[in-house]
Amino acid sequence: MIDKLEFLIALARERNFSRAAESCGVTQPTLSAGIKQLEDTLGRCSSIAARVFTD
């Protein structure tokens, strides 16, 4: 789960999936899947990623 939290932090910092993936050293689909798994684990109805871009 730590890696997925790192993905979320990178996404919040970069505010762009491609740049966040690059900064984490993974592909964009890997980052997206990690964010999705984090959302599923936390049981969030609303998208964590969407909140990153609106806050």
XYZ file of N, CA and C in Angstrom, residues 10-52:
129
model
N 2.682 11.749 -5.521
C 3.248 12.227 -6.785
C 2.169 12.875 -7.646
N 0.985 12.275 -7.672
C -0.112 12.832 -8.463
C -0.531 14.194 -7.926
N -0.584 14.324 -6.613
C -0.936 15.617 -6.014
C 0.126 16.666 -6.322
N 1.388 16.258 -6.290
C 2.485 17.190 -6.552
C 2.522 17.598 -8.024
N 2.408 16.626 -8.909
C 2.550 16.885 -10.347
C 1.253 17.365 -11.006
N 0.112 16.945 -10.430
C -1.211 17.287 -10.969
C -1.373 16.837 -12.423
N -0.690 15.731 -12.745
C -0.715 15.180 -14.096
C -0.311 13.707 -13.985
N -1.129 12.821 -14.526
C -0.848 11.390 -14.398
C 0.464 10.991 -15.056
N 0.741 11.493 -16.242
C 1.968 11.108 -16.950
C 3.213 11.572 -16.208
N 3.217 12.811 -15.747
C 4.378 13.320 -15.007
C 4.530 12.620 -13.659
N 3.413 12.320 -13.003
C 3.474 11.600 -11.733
C 4.054 10.203 -11.939
N 3.623 9.539 -12.990
C 4.152 8.208 -13.286
C 5.650 8.275 -13.549
N 6.068 9.253 -14.319
C 7.488 9.411 -14.621
C 8.288 9.645 -13.341
N 7.776 10.476 -12.457
C 8.505 10.765 -11.219
C 8.582 9.548 -10.301
N 7.628 8.611 -10.443
C 7.638 7.384 -9.650
C 8.396 6.247 -10.338
N 8.772 6.472 -11.591
C 9.494 5.443 -12.330
C 8.620 4.291 -12.786
N 7.340 4.590 -13.045
C 6.400 3.578 -13.524
C 5.693 4.123 -14.766
N 4.957 3.256 -15.437
C 4.170 3.700 -16.583
C 2.881 4.347 -16.088
N 2.251 5.130 -16.953
C 1.001 5.789 -16.584
C -0.098 4.774 -16.265
N -0.226 3.670 -17.032
C -1.249 2.679 -16.658
C -0.999 2.048 -15.280
N 0.268 1.861 -14.919
C 0.597 1.317 -13.602
C 0.186 2.290 -12.507
N 0.475 3.572 -12.716
C 0.083 4.591 -11.740
C -1.440 4.650 -11.622
N -2.137 4.652 -12.739
C -3.605 4.701 -12.719
C -4.187 3.501 -11.983
N -3.630 2.327 -12.232
C -4.108 1.115 -11.553
C -3.840 1.205 -10.053
N -2.698 1.752 -9.680
C -2.385 1.914 -8.261
C -3.338 2.864 -7.567
N -3.673 3.967 -8.235
C -4.625 4.934 -7.674
C -5.994 4.274 -7.535
N -6.394 3.496 -8.525
C -7.679 2.796 -8.479
C -7.704 1.799 -7.323
N -6.604 1.057 -7.140
C -6.536 0.104 -6.032
C -6.611 0.819 -4.686
N -5.971 1.966 -4.598
C -6.030 2.745 -3.361
C -7.461 3.202 -3.088
N -8.146 3.661 -4.132
C -9.549 4.063 -3.978
C -10.394 2.882 -3.504
N -10.160 1.707 -4.102
C -10.919 0.514 -3.719
C -10.627 0.114 -2.272
N -9.363 0.190 -1.882
C -8.964 -0.178 -0.525
C -9.583 0.751 0.506
N -9.605 2.032 0.190
C -10.145 3.007 1.130
C -11.667 3.063 1.090
N -12.266 2.422 0.098
C -13.713 2.388 0.003
C -14.334 3.724 -0.329
N -13.599 4.532 -1.043
C -14.096 5.861 -1.388
C -15.095 5.764 -2.542
N -16.230 6.404 -2.395
C -17.198 6.476 -3.477
C -16.752 7.504 -4.507
N -16.194 8.599 -4.019
C -15.719 9.624 -4.939
C -14.262 9.361 -5.261
N -13.855 9.789 -6.405
C -12.509 9.529 -6.887
C -11.472 10.370 -6.159
N -10.451 9.703 -5.637
C -9.334 10.416 -5.004
C -8.650 11.295 -6.055
N -8.430 10.747 -7.224
C -7.741 11.486 -8.271
C -8.514 12.747 -8.642
N -9.819 12.667 -8.711
C -10.616 13.851 -9.050
C -10.445 14.923 -8.000
N -10.358 14.539 -6.750
C -10.165 15.516 -5.674
C -8.800 16.191 -5.765
N -7.791 15.459 -6.213
C -6.455 16.026 -6.368
C -6.503 17.213 -7.329
